[in-house]
Amino acid sequence: MIENALEEYPRDVTLKSGFTCQLRPLQSDDEKVFHEFFLAVPPRERMFIKHRVTEPEVIRDWCRHIDLGRILPLLACVDGRIIADASLHQQLGGWKRHVGRVSVLVHPEFRGRGLASALVHEIMDIAKHIGLEKIEAEFIGEQTAAIKVFSLLGFSTLLRLPDYVKDMQAVTHDYVLMGINLKTDEEYAGMG
Ligand SMILES: CC(C)(COP(=O)(O)OP(=O)(O)OC[C@H]1O[C@@H](n2cnc3c(N)ncnc32)[C@H](O)[C@@H]1OP(=O)(O)O)[C@@H](O)C(=O)NCCC(=O)NCCS
């Protein structure tokens, strides 16, 4: 159950860089601060995000229909501001029910402090706790920094499809799928 996995939040964490922030799931009253967080994303990076996050209605809808068992947005906050978000998406049935999907975004002013690594690591712990077996993450080819962050966390590239996706200007880009197994070989062996 996701509720059990979330009992430890809100929680203050100090990153390797010495930077301290609070981690907690998205709440219904976050509408304004979550929108402000997305407005800080430089326009050239917006194509990395699948949703029209600069539109307040999109964020309002997310904050009004929170279902953490389906989408868990785990936020890093400082002084009432949201400075990073890593979301865990679950299928809740079907043949990808054991595979979670994670995405991460860090406020431009707060990059290079280990926030993305810490949040994705946290999401991996939650995913293990709730019994997911794999996590995947999707990128467009130009997201080299993000691909590096995930590689350092142990993700590997499962698939790269050249010119597979299109941005708002109809320009094509490579599609990259990365993934990690959460179960170790020993755990699989123990289940036999
Ligand atoms: C990619 C992104 C999430 C990284 O966030 P971050 O908090 O700055 O990353 P971290 O500080 O945790 O970086 C971890 C490691 O990744 C590497 N890394 C991070 N950003 C990098 C960059 N721009 N260039 C090269 N390496 C980078 C570094 O090796 C870093 O480790 P180090 O600081 O010990 O050297 C952030 O730049 C971002 O939000 N980008 C736009 C959105 C995006 O692409 N999201 C991913 C979609 S799934």
mmCIF file of C-alpha atoms in Angstrom, residues 62-167:
data_model
loop_
_atom_site.group_PDB
_atom_site.id
_atom_site.type_symbol
_atom_site.label_atom_id
_atom_site.label_comp_id
_atom_site.label_asym_id
_atom_site.label_seq_id
_atom_site.Cartn_x
_atom_site.Cartn_y
_atom_site.Cartn_z
ATOM 1 C CA TRP A 62 -3.679 17.647 -10.893
ATOM 2 C CA CYS A 63 -4.064 19.186 -7.408
ATOM 3 C CA ARG A 64 -7.806 18.471 -7.336
ATOM 4 C CA HIS A 65 -7.496 14.847 -8.431
ATOM 5 C CA ILE A 66 -4.601 13.565 -6.389
ATOM 6 C CA ASP A 67 -4.403 9.766 -6.436
ATOM 7 C CA LEU A 68 -1.001 8.920 -4.985
ATOM 8 C CA GLY A 69 -1.443 5.209 -5.732
ATOM 9 C CA ARG A 70 -1.549 6.039 -9.421
ATOM 10 C CA ILE A 71 0.697 9.111 -9.641
ATOM 11 C CA LEU A 72 2.903 10.054 -6.730
ATOM 12 C CA PRO A 73 4.513 13.477 -7.164
ATOM 13 C CA LEU A 74 7.248 13.619 -4.520
ATOM 14 C CA LEU A 75 8.308 17.219 -3.978
ATOM 15 C CA ALA A 76 11.383 18.889 -2.545
ATOM 16 C CA CYS A 77 10.457 22.152 -0.803
ATOM 17 C CA VAL A 78 12.354 25.074 0.712
ATOM 18 C CA ASP A 79 10.740 28.084 2.415
ATOM 19 C CA GLY A 80 7.307 27.206 1.047
ATOM 20 C CA ARG A 81 8.607 26.898 -2.540
ATOM 21 C CA ILE A 82 8.658 23.733 -4.604
ATOM 22 C CA ILE A 83 12.161 23.280 -6.006
ATOM 23 C CA ALA A 84 12.029 19.758 -7.465
ATOM 24 C CA ASP A 85 9.523 17.057 -8.365
ATOM 25 C CA ALA A 86 9.984 13.359 -9.060
ATOM 26 C CA SER A 87 6.808 11.495 -9.941
ATOM 27 C CA LEU A 88 6.147 7.762 -9.772
ATOM 28 C CA HIS A 89 3.463 6.548 -12.158
ATOM 29 C CA GLN A 90 1.802 3.166 -11.740
ATOM 30 C CA GLN A 91 -0.442 1.203 -14.091
ATOM 31 C CA LEU A 92 -2.459 -0.614 -11.364
ATOM 32 C CA GLY A 93 -3.242 -3.596 -13.536
ATOM 33 C CA GLY A 94 -2.435 -5.049 -16.921
ATOM 34 C CA TRP A 95 0.867 -6.421 -18.058
ATOM 35 C CA LYS A 96 2.911 -3.439 -16.930
ATOM 36 C CA ARG A 97 1.515 -3.512 -13.371
ATOM 37 C CA HIS A 98 4.967 -4.443 -11.966
ATOM 38 C CA VAL A 99 6.700 -1.566 -13.821
ATOM 39 C CA GLY A 100 6.691 1.962 -12.393
ATOM 40 C CA ARG A 101 7.629 5.024 -14.447
ATOM 41 C CA VAL A 102 9.553 7.935 -13.005
ATOM 42 C CA SER A 103 10.106 11.469 -14.242
ATOM 43 C CA VAL A 104 12.046 14.256 -12.565
ATOM 44 C CA LEU A 105 12.335 17.999 -12.880
ATOM 45 C CA VAL A 106 14.511 20.346 -10.844
ATOM 46 C CA HIS A 107 14.063 24.135 -10.614
ATOM 47 C CA PRO A 108 16.860 25.752 -12.700
ATOM 48 C CA GLU A 109 18.169 27.708 -9.669
ATOM 49 C CA PHE A 110 18.563 24.529 -7.623
ATOM 50 C CA ARG A 111 20.367 22.206 -10.015
ATOM 51 C CA GLY A 112 23.751 20.603 -9.379
ATOM 52 C CA ARG A 113 23.037 20.009 -5.681
ATOM 53 C CA GLY A 114 22.072 16.345 -5.945
ATOM 54 C CA LEU A 115 18.305 16.943 -5.837
ATOM 55 C CA ALA A 116 17.422 14.804 -8.864
ATOM 56 C CA SER A 117 19.575 11.914 -7.650
ATOM 57 C CA ALA A 118 18.122 12.093 -4.147
ATOM 58 C CA LEU A 119 14.498 12.229 -5.343
ATOM 59 C CA VAL A 120 14.831 9.409 -7.877
ATOM 60 C CA HIS A 121 16.626 7.329 -5.239
ATOM 61 C CA GLU A 122 13.744 8.004 -2.861
ATOM 62 C CA ILE A 123 11.238 6.979 -5.546
ATOM 63 C CA MET A 124 13.185 3.746 -6.081
ATOM 64 C CA ASP A 125 12.893 2.967 -2.334
ATOM 65 C CA ILE A 126 9.144 3.660 -2.379
ATOM 66 C CA ALA A 127 8.709 1.526 -5.501
ATOM 67 C CA LYS A 128 10.527 -1.404 -3.857
ATOM 68 C CA HIS A 129 8.437 -0.967 -0.710
ATOM 69 C CA ILE A 130 5.180 -1.235 -2.640
ATOM 70 C CA GLY A 131 6.351 -4.289 -4.588
ATOM 71 C CA LEU A 132 7.174 -2.853 -7.998
ATOM 72 C CA GLU A 133 9.848 -4.872 -9.780
ATOM 73 C CA LYS A 134 11.117 -2.435 -12.376
ATOM 74 C CA ILE A 135 11.203 1.284 -13.011
ATOM 75 C CA GLU A 136 11.428 2.895 -16.416
ATOM 76 C CA ALA A 137 12.060 6.481 -17.477
ATOM 77 C CA GLU A 138 11.432 8.108 -20.851
ATOM 78 C CA PHE A 139 13.520 10.822 -22.459
ATOM 79 C CA ILE A 140 14.047 12.588 -25.699
ATOM 80 C CA GLY A 141 17.588 12.164 -27.028
ATOM 81 C CA GLU A 142 18.682 15.726 -26.165
ATOM 82 C CA GLN A 143 18.123 15.208 -22.433
ATOM 83 C CA THR A 144 21.742 14.232 -21.933
ATOM 84 C CA ALA A 145 21.990 15.589 -18.351
ATOM 85 C CA ALA A 146 18.933 13.619 -17.254
ATOM 86 C CA ILE A 147 20.165 10.471 -19.005
ATOM 87 C CA LYS A 148 23.468 10.866 -17.134
ATOM 88 C CA VAL A 149 21.701 11.265 -13.767
ATOM 89 C CA PHE A 150 19.727 8.069 -14.354
ATOM 90 C CA SER A 151 22.803 6.159 -15.589
ATOM 91 C CA LEU A 152 24.648 7.104 -12.401
ATOM 92 C CA LEU A 153 21.711 5.695 -10.408
ATOM 93 C CA GLY A 154 22.057 2.340 -12.190
ATOM 94 C CA PHE A 155 19.509 2.728 -14.992
ATOM 95 C CA SER A 156 20.501 1.421 -18.406
ATOM 96 C CA THR A 157 19.242 2.329 -21.868
ATOM 97 C CA LEU A 158 16.667 -0.265 -22.944
ATOM 98 C CA LEU A 159 15.766 1.298 -26.249
ATOM 99 C CA ARG A 160 16.602 4.235 -28.499
ATOM 100 C CA LEU A 161 14.304 4.947 -31.428
ATOM 101 C CA PRO A 162 15.717 7.566 -33.844
ATOM 102 C CA ASP A 163 13.382 10.463 -34.731
ATOM 103 C CA TYR A 164 10.436 8.762 -33.049
ATOM 104 C CA VAL A 165 8.794 11.678 -31.174
ATOM 105 C CA LYS A 166 7.725 15.140 -32.289
ATOM 106 C CA ASP A 167 7.797 18.436 -30.381
#
